[in-house]
XYZ file of C-alpha atoms in Angstrom:
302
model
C 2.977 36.370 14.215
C 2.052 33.229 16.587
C 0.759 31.943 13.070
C 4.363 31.982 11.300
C 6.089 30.835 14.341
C 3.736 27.482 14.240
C 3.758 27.575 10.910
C 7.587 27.392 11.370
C 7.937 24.552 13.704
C 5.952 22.555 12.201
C 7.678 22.558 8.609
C 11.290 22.064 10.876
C 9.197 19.055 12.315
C 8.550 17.752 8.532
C 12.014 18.285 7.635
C 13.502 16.410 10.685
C 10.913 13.734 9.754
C 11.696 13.426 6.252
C 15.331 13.528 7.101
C 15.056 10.276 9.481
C 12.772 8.385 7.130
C 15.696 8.501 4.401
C 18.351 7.838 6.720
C 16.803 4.557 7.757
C 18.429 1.233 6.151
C 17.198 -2.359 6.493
C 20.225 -4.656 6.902
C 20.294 -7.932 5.024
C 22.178 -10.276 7.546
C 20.174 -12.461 9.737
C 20.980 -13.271 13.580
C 22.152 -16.493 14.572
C 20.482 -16.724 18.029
C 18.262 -20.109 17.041
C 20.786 -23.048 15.868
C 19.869 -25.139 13.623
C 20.881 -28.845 15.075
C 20.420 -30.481 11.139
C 21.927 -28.315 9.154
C 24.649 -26.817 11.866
C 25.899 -23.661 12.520
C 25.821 -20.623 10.335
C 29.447 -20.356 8.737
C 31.160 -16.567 8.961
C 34.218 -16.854 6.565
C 36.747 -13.659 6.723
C 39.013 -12.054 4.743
C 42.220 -12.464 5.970
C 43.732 -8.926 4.908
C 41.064 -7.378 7.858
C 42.673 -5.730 11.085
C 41.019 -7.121 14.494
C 38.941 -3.797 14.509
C 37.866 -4.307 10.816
C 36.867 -7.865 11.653
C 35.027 -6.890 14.880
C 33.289 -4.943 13.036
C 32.466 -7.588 9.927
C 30.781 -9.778 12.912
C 28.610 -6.824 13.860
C 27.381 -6.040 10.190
C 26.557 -9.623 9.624
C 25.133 -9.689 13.202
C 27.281 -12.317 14.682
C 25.783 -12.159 18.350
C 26.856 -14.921 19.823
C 30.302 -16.236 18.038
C 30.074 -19.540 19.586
C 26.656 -20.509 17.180
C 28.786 -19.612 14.606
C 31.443 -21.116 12.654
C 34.328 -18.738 12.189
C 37.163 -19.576 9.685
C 39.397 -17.232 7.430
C 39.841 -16.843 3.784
C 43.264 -16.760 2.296
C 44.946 -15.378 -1.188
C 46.629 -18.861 -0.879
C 42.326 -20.141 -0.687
C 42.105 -18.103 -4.051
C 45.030 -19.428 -5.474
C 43.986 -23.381 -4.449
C 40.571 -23.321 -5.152
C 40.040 -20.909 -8.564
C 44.100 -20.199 -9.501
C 43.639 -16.433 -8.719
C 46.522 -14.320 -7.218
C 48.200 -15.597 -3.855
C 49.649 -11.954 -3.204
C 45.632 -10.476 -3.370
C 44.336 -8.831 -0.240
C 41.293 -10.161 1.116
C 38.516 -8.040 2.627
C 35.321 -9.297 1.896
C 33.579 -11.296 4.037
C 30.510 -13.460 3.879
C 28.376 -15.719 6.574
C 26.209 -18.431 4.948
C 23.388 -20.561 6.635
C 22.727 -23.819 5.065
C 18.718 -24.392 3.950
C 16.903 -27.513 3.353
C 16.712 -28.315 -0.391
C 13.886 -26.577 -2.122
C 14.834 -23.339 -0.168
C 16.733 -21.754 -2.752
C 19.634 -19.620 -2.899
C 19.350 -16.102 -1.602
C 22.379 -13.401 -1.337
C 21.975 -10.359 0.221
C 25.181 -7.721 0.466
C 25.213 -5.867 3.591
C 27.381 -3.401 2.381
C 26.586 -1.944 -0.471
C 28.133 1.175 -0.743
C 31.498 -0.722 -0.194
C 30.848 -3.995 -2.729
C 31.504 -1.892 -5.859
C 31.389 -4.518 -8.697
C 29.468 -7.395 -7.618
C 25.699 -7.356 -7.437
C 23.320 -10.097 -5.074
C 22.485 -11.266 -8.346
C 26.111 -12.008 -9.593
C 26.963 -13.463 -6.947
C 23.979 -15.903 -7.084
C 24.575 -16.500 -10.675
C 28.014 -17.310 -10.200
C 27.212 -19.254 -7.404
C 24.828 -21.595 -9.112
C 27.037 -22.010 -11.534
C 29.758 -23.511 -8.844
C 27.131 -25.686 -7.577
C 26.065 -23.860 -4.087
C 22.349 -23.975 -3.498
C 19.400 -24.219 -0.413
C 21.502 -21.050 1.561
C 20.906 -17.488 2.486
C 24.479 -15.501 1.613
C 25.467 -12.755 4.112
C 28.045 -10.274 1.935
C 29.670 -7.602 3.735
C 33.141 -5.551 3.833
C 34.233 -2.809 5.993
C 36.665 -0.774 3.192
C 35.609 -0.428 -0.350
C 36.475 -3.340 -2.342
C 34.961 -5.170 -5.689
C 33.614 -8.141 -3.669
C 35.559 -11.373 -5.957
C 37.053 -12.909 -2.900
C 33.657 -13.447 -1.314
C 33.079 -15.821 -3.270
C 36.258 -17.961 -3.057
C 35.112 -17.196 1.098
C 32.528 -18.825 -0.066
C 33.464 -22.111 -1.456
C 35.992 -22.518 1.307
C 32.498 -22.374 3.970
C 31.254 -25.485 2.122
C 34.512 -27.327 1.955
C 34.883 -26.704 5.742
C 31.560 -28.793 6.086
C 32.676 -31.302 4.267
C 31.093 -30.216 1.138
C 32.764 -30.803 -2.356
C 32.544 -28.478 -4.644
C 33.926 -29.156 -8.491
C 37.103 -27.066 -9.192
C 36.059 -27.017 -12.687
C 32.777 -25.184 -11.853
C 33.763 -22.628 -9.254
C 36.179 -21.658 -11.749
C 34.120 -21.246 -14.688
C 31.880 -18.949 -11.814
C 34.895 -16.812 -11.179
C 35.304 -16.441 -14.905
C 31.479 -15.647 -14.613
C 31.410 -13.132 -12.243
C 34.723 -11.473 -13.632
C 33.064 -11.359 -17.226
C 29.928 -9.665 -15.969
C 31.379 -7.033 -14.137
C 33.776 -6.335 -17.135
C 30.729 -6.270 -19.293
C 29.263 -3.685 -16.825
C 32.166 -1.482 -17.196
C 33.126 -1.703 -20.617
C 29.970 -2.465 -22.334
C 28.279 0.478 -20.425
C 25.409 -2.094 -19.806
C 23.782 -1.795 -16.333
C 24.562 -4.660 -13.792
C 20.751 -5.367 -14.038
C 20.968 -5.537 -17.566
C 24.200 -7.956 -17.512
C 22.924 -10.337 -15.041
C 19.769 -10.570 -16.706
C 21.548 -11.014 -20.231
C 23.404 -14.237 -18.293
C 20.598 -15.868 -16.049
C 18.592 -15.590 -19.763
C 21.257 -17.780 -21.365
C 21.134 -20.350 -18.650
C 17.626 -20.739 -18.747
C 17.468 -21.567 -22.651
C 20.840 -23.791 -22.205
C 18.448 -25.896 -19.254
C 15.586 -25.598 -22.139
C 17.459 -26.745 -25.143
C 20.323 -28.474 -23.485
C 23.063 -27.690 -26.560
C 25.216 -30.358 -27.874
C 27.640 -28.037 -29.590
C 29.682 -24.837 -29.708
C 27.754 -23.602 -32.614
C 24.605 -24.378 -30.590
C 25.698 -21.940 -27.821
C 26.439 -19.439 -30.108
C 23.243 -19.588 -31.414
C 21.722 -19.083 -28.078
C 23.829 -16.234 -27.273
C 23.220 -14.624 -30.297
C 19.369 -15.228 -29.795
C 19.615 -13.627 -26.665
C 21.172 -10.460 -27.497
C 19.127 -10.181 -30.231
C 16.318 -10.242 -28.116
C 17.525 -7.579 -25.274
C 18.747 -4.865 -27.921
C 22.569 -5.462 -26.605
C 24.875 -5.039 -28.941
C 28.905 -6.246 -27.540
C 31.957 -5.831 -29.188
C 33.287 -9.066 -31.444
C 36.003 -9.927 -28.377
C 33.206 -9.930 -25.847
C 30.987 -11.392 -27.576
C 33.600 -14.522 -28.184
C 34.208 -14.544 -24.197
C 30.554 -14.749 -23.427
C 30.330 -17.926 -26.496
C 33.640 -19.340 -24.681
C 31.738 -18.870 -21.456
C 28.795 -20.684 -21.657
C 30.720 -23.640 -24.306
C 33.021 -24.027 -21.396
C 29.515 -24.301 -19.386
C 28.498 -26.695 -21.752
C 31.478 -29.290 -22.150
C 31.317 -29.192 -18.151
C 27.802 -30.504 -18.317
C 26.127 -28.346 -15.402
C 22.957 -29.401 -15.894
C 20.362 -25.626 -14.944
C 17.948 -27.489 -15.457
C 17.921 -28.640 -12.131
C 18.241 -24.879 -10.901
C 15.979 -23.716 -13.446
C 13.290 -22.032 -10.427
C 16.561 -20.489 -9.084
C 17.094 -18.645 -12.149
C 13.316 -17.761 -12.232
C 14.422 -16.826 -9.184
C 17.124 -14.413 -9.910
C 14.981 -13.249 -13.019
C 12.269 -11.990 -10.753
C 14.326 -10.025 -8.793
C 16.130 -8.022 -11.903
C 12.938 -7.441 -12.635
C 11.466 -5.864 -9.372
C 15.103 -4.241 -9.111
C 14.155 -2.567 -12.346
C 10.719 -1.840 -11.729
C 12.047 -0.345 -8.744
C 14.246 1.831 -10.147
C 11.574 3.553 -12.198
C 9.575 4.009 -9.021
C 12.401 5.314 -7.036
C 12.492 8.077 -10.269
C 8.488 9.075 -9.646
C 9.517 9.097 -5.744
C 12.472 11.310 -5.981
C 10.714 13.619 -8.475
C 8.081 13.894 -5.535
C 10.393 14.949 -3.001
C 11.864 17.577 -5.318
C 8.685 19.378 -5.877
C 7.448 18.716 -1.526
C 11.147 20.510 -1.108
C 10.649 23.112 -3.692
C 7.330 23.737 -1.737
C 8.887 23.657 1.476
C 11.360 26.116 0.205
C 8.883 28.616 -1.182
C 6.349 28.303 1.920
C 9.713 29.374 4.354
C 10.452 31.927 1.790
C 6.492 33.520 2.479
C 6.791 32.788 5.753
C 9.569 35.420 5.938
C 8.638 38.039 4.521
């Protein structure tokens, strides 16, 4: 008898544990206690469609501690409509704090939020970015209601042009064509974001390589490249993903000089990937502990 009741405790004690441990989440968003008297101020852009409650809570997830070593502006549909001709009736919700590295840094984007950036992947959002020209920064994404995550990145832009930066209007909106094609791709397609992004940060990499003159030479690239994953599009997205990267082209953004970026990016698909398979091994284990679990409480019962 004193043997089941231990016996008892001590599998409610595994289950509590086990419980905890998978309820723990490691938040992407850095503080801003030390400031950085080079570079300045972290920048905390938000969406302007947020109540004061949703926004309070915005600074919280991307760990805004002290709001005066921050810089705080707001993003506006009429921002979207200026800087990449989207819709100046859209509601804006996502929100994004970046912190300007020195060059060599790299770009790094981490999304907060998850479960509430439906579309848009780190990954995206770096490819995209790279595209537009932003580099050397680590990229705070969050939101506080579910949304697809494009006007982070217009939050974005309007960070760097509030320091003075200048970003080409050409580029960041060939990136919002970018992102918008790869999470149609995701949908449609029924290609995983993994998959996408990696089918994109590929392409750039052999444009920076072979550095293509004409449309017919991006087309060859494309083609070389899904050849080489297996993916097989439809004729009409196949022609926006040629139109893409010619439009990449005749803009002359030279990857090249991002090409460890994209290594980058490449690397992290990869360990995303890698991960997933693990996660499958992991999950598979905690089936068969529970299933043990189940049957020991079963014994100890009867």
């Amino acid at each position: 008898m004193l043997f089941k009741r231990i016996g008892k405790a001590v599998i409610l004690g595994l289950i509590c544990s086990v419980l905890v441990f998978s309820g723990q989440k490691i938040a992407g968003a850095q503080t801003d206690d030390v400031i950085n008297e080079k570079l300045g101020v972290p920048i905390v852009v938000y969406g302007e469609t947020l109540t004061k409650e949703q926004k309070d809570e915005v600074r919280k997830l991307l760990k805004v501690t002290n709001p005066e070593n921050v810089d705080e502006i707001t993003v506006t549909a009429q921002d979207l409509a200026r800087l990449i001709d989207g819709n100046p009736n859209s509601r804006m919700f996502s929100s994004a704090k970046i912190t300007l590295k020195e060059k060599g840094n790299g770009l790094v984007v981490s999304i907060v939020t998850p479960e509430n950036i439906t579309e848009v992947t780190s990954e995206m959002y770096a490819n995209a970015l790279l595209t537009a020209g932003v580099e050397n920064a680590n990229v705070d994404v969050a939101s506080p209601v579910k949304v697809t995550g494009h006007s982070a990145l217009v939050g974005i832009y309007k960070a760097y042009e509030s320091k003075g930066e200048v970003l080409d209007k050409e580029r960041m909106e060939v990136a919002n064509e970018e992102l918008s094609l790869a999470t149609e791709l995701a949908e449609k397609e029924g290609m995983d974001d993994e998959k996408v992004t990696e089918l994109l940060t590929e392409i750039k990499k052999m444009i920076a390589e072979q550095n293509p003159a004409t449309r017919e030479d991006v087309e060859q690239i494309v083609e070389e490249q899904l050849n080489k994953m297996n993916i097989e599009l439809s004729e009409k997205d196949r022609q926006l993903l040629i139109d893409l990267f010619d439009k990449m082209r005749s803009l002359e953004i030279d990857f090249g000089g991002v090409k460890q970026q994209l290594e980058d990016i490449s690397k992290d698909i990869k360990e995303k990937l890698e991960g997933v398979v693990g996660d499958e091994g992991f999950w598979d284990s905690v089936a068969k502990f529970f299933q043990k679990l189940v049957d020991s409480i079963r014994n100890l019962f009867k």
